[in-house]
mmCIF file of C-alpha atoms and ligand atoms in Angstrom:
data_model
loop_
_atom_site.group_PDB
_atom_site.id
_atom_site.type_symbol
_atom_site.label_atom_id
_atom_site.label_comp_id
_atom_site.label_asym_id
_atom_site.label_seq_id
_atom_site.Cartn_x
_atom_site.Cartn_y
_atom_site.Cartn_z
ATOM 1 C CA MET F 86 15.820 -0.273 -74.510
ATOM 2 C CA ILE F 87 16.310 2.693 -72.178
ATOM 3 C CA ASP F 88 13.302 4.481 -73.707
ATOM 4 C CA LEU F 89 11.207 1.401 -73.135
ATOM 5 C CA ILE F 90 12.332 1.265 -69.483
ATOM 6 C CA ASN F 91 11.448 4.950 -69.002
ATOM 7 C CA ASN F 92 8.031 4.548 -70.576
ATOM 8 C CA LEU F 93 7.288 1.475 -68.455
ATOM 9 C CA THR F 94 8.389 3.309 -65.285
ATOM 10 C CA GLU F 95 5.883 6.038 -66.021
ATOM 11 C CA GLU F 96 3.184 3.528 -66.847
ATOM 12 C CA ILE F 97 3.719 1.519 -63.635
ATOM 13 C CA ASN F 98 3.654 4.622 -61.459
ATOM 14 C CA SER F 99 0.166 5.420 -62.670
ATOM 15 C CA LEU F 100 -1.285 1.916 -62.288
ATOM 16 C CA THR F 101 -4.528 1.428 -60.357
ATOM 17 C CA ALA F 102 -6.486 -1.670 -59.317
ATOM 18 C CA HIS F 103 -10.051 -1.829 -57.987
ATOM 19 C CA ASP F 104 -9.675 -5.233 -56.386
ATOM 20 C CA THR F 105 -7.090 -7.909 -55.713
ATOM 21 C CA GLN F 106 -7.921 -9.763 -58.956
ATOM 22 C CA ALA F 107 -7.120 -6.697 -61.020
ATOM 23 C CA ALA F 108 -3.842 -6.314 -59.134
ATOM 24 C CA GLU F 109 -2.971 -9.963 -59.805
ATOM 25 C CA ALA F 110 -3.683 -9.438 -63.497
ATOM 26 C CA LEU F 111 -1.222 -6.549 -63.474
ATOM 27 C CA ARG F 112 1.387 -8.762 -61.836
ATOM 28 C CA ILE F 113 0.999 -11.345 -64.603
ATOM 29 C CA LYS F 114 1.083 -8.635 -67.246
ATOM 30 C CA TYR F 115 4.382 -7.140 -66.061
ATOM 31 C CA LEU F 116 6.166 -9.753 -63.974
ATOM 32 C CA GLY F 117 4.651 -13.108 -65.054
ATOM 33 C CA LYS F 118 6.570 -15.704 -67.064
ATOM 34 C CA LYS F 119 5.520 -13.982 -70.253
ATOM 35 C CA GLY F 120 5.315 -10.541 -68.700
ATOM 36 C CA VAL F 121 6.617 -7.356 -70.277
ATOM 37 C CA ILE F 122 9.452 -6.882 -67.780
ATOM 38 C CA THR F 123 10.374 -10.591 -67.837
ATOM 39 C CA ALA F 124 10.722 -10.290 -71.611
ATOM 40 C CA LEU F 125 13.072 -7.329 -71.171
ATOM 41 C CA PHE F 126 15.277 -9.444 -68.885
ATOM 42 C CA ASN F 127 15.377 -12.145 -71.600
ATOM 43 C CA ASP F 128 16.461 -9.551 -74.167
ATOM 44 C CA PHE F 129 19.041 -8.238 -71.691
ATOM 45 C CA LYS F 130 20.895 -11.579 -71.759
ATOM 46 C CA ASN F 131 21.717 -11.044 -75.433
ATOM 47 C CA LEU F 132 23.168 -7.566 -75.042
ATOM 48 C CA ASP F 133 26.884 -6.880 -75.215
ATOM 49 C CA SER F 134 28.726 -6.096 -71.968
ATOM 50 C CA ASP F 135 28.760 -2.278 -72.438
ATOM 51 C CA GLN F 136 25.006 -2.198 -72.854
ATOM 52 C CA LYS F 137 24.579 -4.572 -69.921
ATOM 53 C CA ARG F 138 26.592 -2.177 -67.735
ATOM 54 C CA ALA F 139 24.428 0.748 -68.814
ATOM 55 C CA LEU F 140 21.047 -0.951 -68.553
ATOM 56 C CA GLY F 141 21.421 -3.430 -65.643
ATOM 57 C CA GLN F 142 20.701 -0.918 -62.898
ATOM 58 C CA PRO F 143 17.670 0.829 -64.545
ATOM 59 C CA LEU F 144 16.185 -2.543 -65.474
ATOM 60 C CA ASN F 145 16.470 -3.885 -61.912
ATOM 61 C CA ALA F 146 14.982 -0.648 -60.588
ATOM 62 C CA LEU F 147 12.030 -1.064 -62.953
ATOM 63 C CA LYS F 148 11.441 -4.627 -61.748
ATOM 64 C CA ASN F 149 11.544 -3.576 -58.060
ATOM 65 C CA LEU F 150 9.244 -0.635 -58.743
ATOM 66 C CA ALA F 151 6.718 -2.904 -60.444
ATOM 67 C CA ALA F 152 6.835 -5.468 -57.614
ATOM 68 C CA ASP F 153 6.420 -2.797 -54.900
ATOM 69 C CA LYS F 154 3.671 -0.966 -56.736
ATOM 70 C CA ILE F 155 1.640 -4.109 -57.418
ATOM 71 C CA ASN F 156 2.045 -5.342 -53.838
ATOM 72 C CA ALA F 157 0.846 -1.967 -52.574
ATOM 73 C CA LEU F 158 -2.161 -2.129 -54.902
ATOM 74 C CA LYS F 159 -2.976 -5.632 -53.648
ATOM 75 C CA GLU F 160 -2.759 -4.542 -50.038
ATOM 76 C CA ALA F 161 -4.927 -1.496 -50.601
ATOM 77 C CA ALA F 162 -7.474 -3.603 -52.508
ATOM 78 C CA SER F 163 -7.639 -6.258 -49.767
ATOM 79 C CA VAL F 164 -8.745 -3.671 -47.190
ATOM 80 C CA ALA F 165 -11.018 -1.998 -49.715
ATOM 81 C CA PRO F 166 -13.799 -0.107 -47.966
ATOM 82 C CA ASP F 167 -17.240 -1.634 -47.935
ATOM 83 C CA GLU F 168 -20.261 0.609 -48.475
ATOM 84 C CA SER F 169 -20.752 1.401 -44.749
ATOM 85 C CA VAL F 170 -17.389 3.128 -44.384
ATOM 86 C CA ALA F 171 -17.273 4.792 -47.785
ATOM 87 C CA GLY F 172 -16.135 8.378 -47.378
ATOM 88 C CA ILE F 173 -14.410 7.718 -44.029
ATOM 89 C CA ASP F 174 -10.648 8.054 -44.000
ATOM 90 C CA LEU F 175 -9.617 4.886 -42.183
ATOM 91 C CA SER F 176 -5.949 5.768 -42.288
ATOM 92 C CA ARG F 177 -6.396 8.954 -40.279
ATOM 93 C CA THR F 178 -4.891 8.880 -36.764
ATOM 94 C CA ALA F 179 -7.363 8.953 -33.888
ATOM 95 C CA ALA F 180 -8.110 12.243 -32.175
ATOM 96 C CA PRO F 181 -6.178 12.539 -28.889
ATOM 97 C CA MET F 182 -8.259 11.404 -25.911
ATOM 98 C CA PRO F 183 -7.894 13.802 -22.971
ATOM 99 C CA LEU F 184 -6.972 12.004 -19.749
ATOM 100 C CA GLY F 185 -8.723 12.921 -16.524
ATOM 101 C CA SER F 186 -6.775 14.219 -13.557
ATOM 102 C CA ARG F 187 -7.011 13.582 -9.851
ATOM 103 C CA HIS F 188 -8.823 16.187 -7.790
ATOM 104 C CA PRO F 189 -6.372 18.373 -5.820
ATOM 105 C CA ILE F 190 -8.072 17.328 -2.557
ATOM 106 C CA THR F 191 -7.459 13.668 -3.454
ATOM 107 C CA LEU F 192 -3.816 14.389 -4.327
ATOM 108 C CA VAL F 193 -3.157 16.109 -1.023
ATOM 109 C CA ARG F 194 -5.149 13.543 0.984
ATOM 110 C CA ASN F 195 -3.056 10.747 -0.550
ATOM 111 C CA GLU F 196 0.134 12.634 0.220
ATOM 112 C CA ILE F 197 -0.894 13.101 3.874
ATOM 113 C CA THR F 198 -1.923 9.453 4.342
ATOM 114 C CA ASP F 199 1.325 8.331 2.651
ATOM 115 C CA ILE F 200 3.430 10.370 5.098
ATOM 116 C CA PHE F 201 1.611 8.933 8.119
ATOM 117 C CA GLY F 202 1.694 5.489 6.505
ATOM 118 C CA ARG F 203 5.489 5.657 6.635
ATOM 119 C CA LEU F 204 5.167 6.119 10.414
ATOM 120 C CA GLY F 205 2.998 3.012 10.701
ATOM 121 C CA PHE F 206 -0.450 4.650 10.713
ATOM 122 C CA THR F 207 -3.198 2.715 8.926
ATOM 123 C CA ILE F 208 -6.319 4.228 7.391
ATOM 124 C CA ALA F 209 -9.634 3.961 9.279
ATOM 125 C CA GLU F 210 -12.985 5.095 7.933
ATOM 126 C CA GLY F 211 -16.448 5.622 9.372
ATOM 127 C CA PRO F 212 -19.945 6.784 8.412
ATOM 128 C CA GLU F 213 -20.718 10.398 7.451
ATOM 129 C CA ILE F 214 -24.172 10.151 9.032
ATOM 130 C CA GLU F 215 -23.439 9.771 12.727
ATOM 131 C CA ASP F 216 -25.058 9.760 16.141
ATOM 132 C CA ASP F 217 -24.556 12.210 18.977
ATOM 133 C CA TRP F 218 -22.450 9.764 21.005
ATOM 134 C CA HIS F 219 -19.639 9.309 18.476
ATOM 135 C CA VAL F 220 -19.494 12.938 17.353
ATOM 136 C CA PHE F 221 -19.928 14.693 20.717
ATOM 137 C CA SER F 222 -20.567 12.741 23.927
ATOM 138 C CA ALA F 223 -17.765 10.188 23.624
ATOM 139 C CA LEU F 224 -15.398 13.033 22.788
ATOM 140 C CA ASN F 225 -16.059 14.970 25.977
ATOM 141 C CA PHE F 226 -18.287 17.702 24.502
ATOM 142 C CA ALA F 227 -20.322 19.256 27.328
ATOM 143 C CA GLU F 228 -24.124 19.066 27.102
ATOM 144 C CA ASP F 229 -24.320 22.768 26.348
ATOM 145 C CA HIS F 230 -21.371 22.942 23.932
ATOM 146 C CA PRO F 231 -22.217 25.293 21.032
ATOM 147 C CA ALA F 232 -21.269 22.633 18.431
ATOM 148 C CA ARG F 233 -24.392 20.732 19.494
ATOM 149 C CA ASP F 234 -26.494 23.701 18.427
ATOM 150 C CA MET F 235 -28.454 23.805 15.164
ATOM 151 C CA GLN F 236 -26.384 26.853 14.223
ATOM 152 C CA ASP F 237 -23.273 24.754 13.716
ATOM 153 C CA THR F 238 -24.375 21.205 12.955
ATOM 154 C CA PHE F 239 -26.664 19.642 10.350
ATOM 155 C CA PHE F 240 -29.189 17.406 12.082
ATOM 156 C CA ILE F 241 -31.174 14.975 9.974
ATOM 157 C CA GLY F 242 -34.923 15.334 10.458
ATOM 158 C CA ARG F 243 -36.138 16.206 13.932
ATOM 159 C CA ASN F 244 -34.087 13.566 15.684
ATOM 160 C CA PRO F 245 -31.242 15.264 17.597
ATOM 161 C CA ASP F 246 -29.381 11.960 17.630
ATOM 162 C CA VAL F 247 -28.901 11.728 13.851
ATOM 163 C CA LEU F 248 -26.522 14.220 12.298
ATOM 164 C CA LEU F 249 -23.824 14.757 9.683
ATOM 165 C CA ARG F 250 -20.434 14.427 11.357
ATOM 166 C CA THR F 251 -18.760 17.763 12.028
ATOM 167 C CA HIS F 252 -15.303 16.211 12.291
ATOM 168 C CA THR F 253 -13.613 12.883 11.590
ATOM 169 C CA SER F 254 -12.914 12.436 15.338
ATOM 170 C CA SER F 255 -16.045 10.259 15.351
ATOM 171 C CA VAL F 256 -13.985 7.610 13.531
ATOM 172 C CA GLN F 257 -11.423 7.706 16.346
ATOM 173 C CA ALA F 258 -14.200 7.064 18.882
ATOM 174 C CA ARG F 259 -15.507 4.125 16.844
ATOM 175 C CA VAL F 260 -12.060 2.535 16.502
ATOM 176 C CA MET F 261 -11.265 2.940 20.209
ATOM 177 C CA GLU F 262 -14.568 1.285 21.147
ATOM 178 C CA HIS F 263 -13.615 -1.859 19.250
ATOM 179 C CA THR F 264 -9.821 -1.966 19.510
ATOM 180 C CA GLN F 265 -7.452 -2.113 22.442
ATOM 181 C CA PRO F 266 -4.082 -0.282 22.149
ATOM 182 C CA PRO F 267 -1.710 -0.046 20.475
ATOM 183 C CA ILE F 268 -3.842 2.019 18.087
ATOM 184 C CA ARG F 269 -2.206 3.981 15.308
ATOM 185 C CA ILE F 270 -4.762 5.210 12.770
ATOM 186 C CA ILE F 271 -5.329 7.996 10.303
ATOM 187 C CA CYS F 272 -8.899 8.966 9.400
ATOM 188 C CA PRO F 273 -9.448 10.931 6.193
ATOM 189 C CA GLY F 274 -12.979 11.949 5.263
ATOM 190 C CA ARG F 275 -15.635 14.517 4.459
ATOM 191 C CA VAL F 276 -17.225 16.554 7.245
ATOM 192 C CA TYR F 277 -20.181 18.964 7.368
ATOM 193 C CA ARG F 278 -20.858 22.212 9.177
ATOM 194 C CA ASN F 279 -23.758 24.591 9.002
ATOM 195 C CA GLU F 280 -21.846 27.546 7.581
ATOM 196 C CA ALA F 281 -22.650 30.142 4.931
ATOM 197 C CA ILE F 282 -20.656 29.377 1.763
ATOM 198 C CA SER F 283 -17.972 31.939 0.960
ATOM 199 C CA ALA F 284 -14.415 32.066 -0.344
ATOM 200 C CA ARG F 285 -13.178 31.101 3.120
ATOM 201 C CA ALA F 286 -15.905 28.761 4.452
ATOM 202 C CA HIS F 287 -17.991 25.932 3.069
ATOM 203 C CA CYS F 288 -20.757 23.693 4.398
ATOM 204 C CA PHE F 289 -18.626 20.642 3.686
ATOM 205 C CA PHE F 290 -14.910 20.091 3.624
ATOM 206 C CA HIS F 291 -12.337 17.376 4.237
ATOM 207 C CA GLN F 292 -10.299 16.447 7.269
ATOM 208 C CA VAL F 293 -7.555 14.038 8.164
ATOM 209 C CA GLU F 294 -7.111 13.069 11.796
ATOM 210 C CA ALA F 295 -4.452 10.881 13.322
ATOM 211 C CA LEU F 296 -4.666 9.006 16.618
ATOM 212 C CA TYR F 297 -1.945 7.154 18.484
ATOM 213 C CA VAL F 298 -2.744 5.347 21.744
ATOM 214 C CA ASP F 299 -0.308 3.107 23.585
ATOM 215 C CA THR F 300 1.575 2.895 26.885
ATOM 216 C CA ASN F 301 3.872 5.875 27.546
ATOM 217 C CA VAL F 302 2.810 8.024 24.593
ATOM 218 C CA SER F 303 4.093 11.503 25.421
ATOM 219 C CA TYR F 304 3.846 15.061 24.197
ATOM 220 C CA ALA F 305 7.371 14.626 22.814
ATOM 221 C CA ASP F 306 6.051 11.831 20.545
ATOM 222 C CA LEU F 307 3.361 14.197 19.301
ATOM 223 C CA ARG F 308 5.840 16.984 18.628
ATOM 224 C CA GLN F 309 8.223 14.685 16.764
ATOM 225 C CA THR F 310 5.376 13.324 14.622
ATOM 226 C CA LEU F 311 4.249 16.869 13.790
ATOM 227 C CA MET F 312 7.784 17.879 12.871
ATOM 228 C CA TYR F 313 8.179 14.871 10.588
ATOM 229 C CA PHE F 314 4.850 15.546 8.903
ATOM 230 C CA ALA F 315 5.543 19.267 8.353
ATOM 231 C CA GLN F 316 8.972 18.643 6.820
ATOM 232 C CA GLU F 317 7.765 15.803 4.591
ATOM 233 C CA MET F 318 4.805 17.869 3.400
ATOM 234 C CA PHE F 319 6.364 21.322 3.035
ATOM 235 C CA GLY F 320 10.093 20.678 2.744
ATOM 236 C CA PRO F 321 13.057 19.969 5.043
ATOM 237 C CA ASP F 322 13.561 23.635 5.989
ATOM 238 C CA THR F 323 10.074 23.927 7.483
ATOM 239 C CA ARG F 324 9.947 24.930 11.155
ATOM 240 C CA ILE F 325 6.999 24.372 13.473
ATOM 241 C CA ARG F 326 5.655 26.076 16.582
ATOM 242 C CA LEU F 327 2.915 24.985 18.943
ATOM 243 C CA ARG F 328 0.537 27.441 20.575
ATOM 244 C CA PRO F 329 -1.719 26.474 23.535
ATOM 245 C CA SER F 330 -5.335 25.999 22.523
ATOM 246 C CA TYR F 331 -8.509 24.259 23.643
ATOM 247 C CA PHE F 332 -10.440 21.282 22.257
ATOM 248 C CA PRO F 333 -12.906 19.234 24.322
ATOM 249 C CA PHE F 334 -11.219 15.932 23.457
ATOM 250 C CA THR F 335 -7.557 16.768 24.143
ATOM 251 C CA GLU F 336 -5.674 18.031 27.206
ATOM 252 C CA PRO F 337 -3.324 19.779 26.811
ATOM 253 C CA SER F 338 -4.329 21.061 23.375
ATOM 254 C CA ALA F 339 -2.301 23.034 20.875
ATOM 255 C CA GLU F 340 -2.471 24.582 17.458
ATOM 256 C CA MET F 341 0.473 24.127 15.166
ATOM 257 C CA ASP F 342 1.917 26.774 12.881
ATOM 258 C CA ILE F 343 4.546 26.160 10.235
ATOM 259 C CA SER F 344 7.019 28.691 8.936
ATOM 260 C CA CYS F 345 5.393 30.310 5.871
ATOM 261 C CA ASN F 346 6.348 28.200 2.863
ATOM 262 C CA LEU F 347 6.009 31.189 0.498
ATOM 263 C CA CYS F 348 8.417 33.586 2.159
ATOM 264 C CA GLY F 349 10.399 31.069 4.227
ATOM 265 C CA GLY F 350 9.391 32.857 7.439
ATOM 266 C CA LYS F 351 10.513 36.364 6.466
ATOM 267 C CA GLY F 352 6.943 37.666 6.283
ATOM 268 C CA CYS F 353 4.687 38.234 3.273
ATOM 269 C CA SER F 354 1.066 39.090 2.576
ATOM 270 C CA PHE F 355 0.126 35.383 2.574
ATOM 271 C CA CYS F 356 1.250 34.920 6.195
ATOM 272 C CA LYS F 357 0.071 38.449 7.095
ATOM 273 C CA HIS F 358 3.734 39.368 7.642
ATOM 274 C CA THR F 359 4.068 37.090 10.664
ATOM 275 C CA GLY F 360 6.225 34.447 8.959
ATOM 276 C CA TRP F 361 3.910 31.701 10.308
ATOM 277 C CA VAL F 362 0.766 30.003 9.043
ATOM 278 C CA GLU F 363 -1.608 27.872 11.084
ATOM 279 C CA ILE F 364 -2.162 24.371 9.783
ATOM 280 C CA LEU F 365 -3.599 22.018 12.388
ATOM 281 C CA GLY F 366 -4.923 21.321 15.876
ATOM 282 C CA CYS F 367 -3.584 18.616 18.168
ATOM 283 C CA GLY F 368 -3.109 17.489 21.745
ATOM 284 C CA MET F 369 -2.914 14.609 24.186
ATOM 285 C CA VAL F 370 -6.131 12.587 24.194
ATOM 286 C CA ASP F 371 -8.224 13.607 27.230
ATOM 287 C CA PRO F 372 -8.377 10.651 29.703
ATOM 288 C CA ASN F 373 -12.184 11.124 29.794
ATOM 289 C CA VAL F 374 -12.294 10.233 26.068
ATOM 290 C CA LEU F 375 -10.193 7.096 26.553
ATOM 291 C CA ASP F 376 -12.415 5.960 29.438
ATOM 292 C CA ALA F 377 -15.630 6.732 27.529
ATOM 293 C CA CYS F 378 -14.406 4.514 24.677
ATOM 294 C CA GLY F 379 -13.439 1.627 26.968
ATOM 295 C CA ILE F 380 -9.663 2.205 27.170
ATOM 296 C CA ASP F 381 -8.054 2.280 30.610
ATOM 297 C CA SER F 382 -6.648 5.803 30.967
ATOM 298 C CA SER F 383 -4.509 4.801 33.966
ATOM 299 C CA LYS F 384 -2.600 2.438 31.697
ATOM 300 C CA TYR F 385 -2.648 4.116 28.305
ATOM 301 C CA SER F 386 -2.142 7.592 26.904
ATOM 302 C CA GLY F 387 -2.345 8.953 23.393
ATOM 303 C CA PHE F 388 -2.151 11.930 21.083
ATOM 304 C CA ALA F 389 -4.481 13.108 18.351
ATOM 305 C CA LEU F 390 -4.128 15.653 15.597
ATOM 306 C CA GLY F 391 -6.446 16.876 12.886
ATOM 307 C CA MET F 392 -6.233 19.128 9.872
ATOM 308 C CA GLY F 393 -8.397 20.415 7.043
ATOM 309 C CA ILE F 394 -7.246 19.043 3.693
ATOM 310 C CA GLU F 395 -8.459 22.198 1.923
ATOM 311 C CA ARG F 396 -6.232 24.252 4.218
ATOM 312 C CA ILE F 397 -3.159 22.174 3.382
ATOM 313 C CA THR F 398 -4.038 22.282 -0.329
ATOM 314 C CA ASN F 399 -4.328 26.095 -0.147
ATOM 315 C CA LEU F 400 -0.879 26.280 1.387
ATOM 316 C CA LYS F 401 0.647 23.997 -1.214
ATOM 317 C CA TYR F 402 -1.056 25.391 -4.298
ATOM 318 C CA GLN F 403 -2.271 28.853 -3.207
ATOM 319 C CA VAL F 404 -5.924 28.270 -4.067
ATOM 320 C CA LYS F 405 -7.573 31.531 -3.024
ATOM 321 C CA ASP F 406 -11.237 30.507 -3.057
ATOM 322 C CA LEU F 407 -12.503 27.400 -1.213
ATOM 323 C CA ARG F 408 -15.507 27.163 -3.525
ATOM 324 C CA MET F 409 -13.281 26.222 -6.460
ATOM 325 C CA PHE F 410 -12.760 22.772 -4.927
ATOM 326 C CA SER F 411 -16.415 21.833 -5.395
ATOM 327 C CA GLU F 412 -17.307 23.702 -8.596
ATOM 328 C CA ASN F 413 -15.650 21.119 -10.860
ATOM 329 C CA ASP F 414 -14.445 23.734 -13.323
ATOM 330 C CA LYS F 415 -12.306 21.719 -15.741
ATOM 331 C CA ARG F 416 -9.864 24.582 -16.231
ATOM 332 C CA PHE F 417 -9.131 24.574 -12.499
ATOM 333 C CA LEU F 418 -8.910 20.767 -12.206
ATOM 334 C CA GLU F 419 -6.647 20.453 -15.252
ATOM 335 C CA GLU F 420 -4.026 22.585 -13.533
ATOM 336 C CA PHE F 421 -3.316 19.608 -11.288
ATOM 337 C CA THR F 422 -2.853 17.067 -14.120
ATOM 338 C CA SER F 423 0.899 17.127 -13.827
ATOM 339 C CA ALA F 424 1.110 18.086 -10.169
ATOM 340 C CA HIS F 425 2.059 14.549 -9.176
HETATM 341 ZN ZN1 ZN Z 133 4.924 34.410 4.266
#
């Protein structure tokens, strides 16, 4: 009987079936009531106990093999390919689908708005095509300020009152016109300037500005907010310093430096060996701006700050050439896939 079992094992291993009917026929042939293997089990009953001990295990194995094999043939036959997919390997795993990544400017913008969000600032947005009032006049720009010149600003058509905003401060003006304090907003957005494109300058870039107007807002509030932002963005060891500066819409005005995040303030080529890098402009909102936007400057005061997102991104990721942000080179963008 053992030879018979061995021969049948070999035979079953090489079985094939073109469709489910053929597989069913095989089941009847081997495992049916009058099947070959069923007959072996009937013979087995008449064997003496020594033979039973020797043959029980191989016989059971043969039965299981036949059942598994025929089931597998049935399954394969039931999903048998029709003509349209002949020659296509349906069992092959799908090719990996590359996931997109967020643009580094978006990543850093989200990080900045998150930090200010934790301080209670909400996002405000405004149009990129603006008028003179919201970009310049309401913000205390003098009639002859150079920013109003064609050299610096893109005007649309011949109308000097229609232009691409040169800063997101225009959103601050729009919010102040329609809202009474307390105002606590952050304005991220794209801005445009008439500049030759190079590694260090571009005709469009991105800014985030923050504005806080309420009773008794002081320079100390501004400094504390700046400190919080710098340490959240660049790490708890970051130090800040404020240098006097000038902007038409703030008085007093300052520029903020942070301790170089590459060398920790010791001095390196990135910070030109000063230990400091400039990151943003800020100041107390000029009372003229509050009054122009319909807010009583004798009652309220405020601070504003603004930064270029590209600048912050450069500091965080050491991107050497501004143009890379708008070239959409996949190799560059993919470097930020796992940045956040
Ligand atoms: Zn440095």
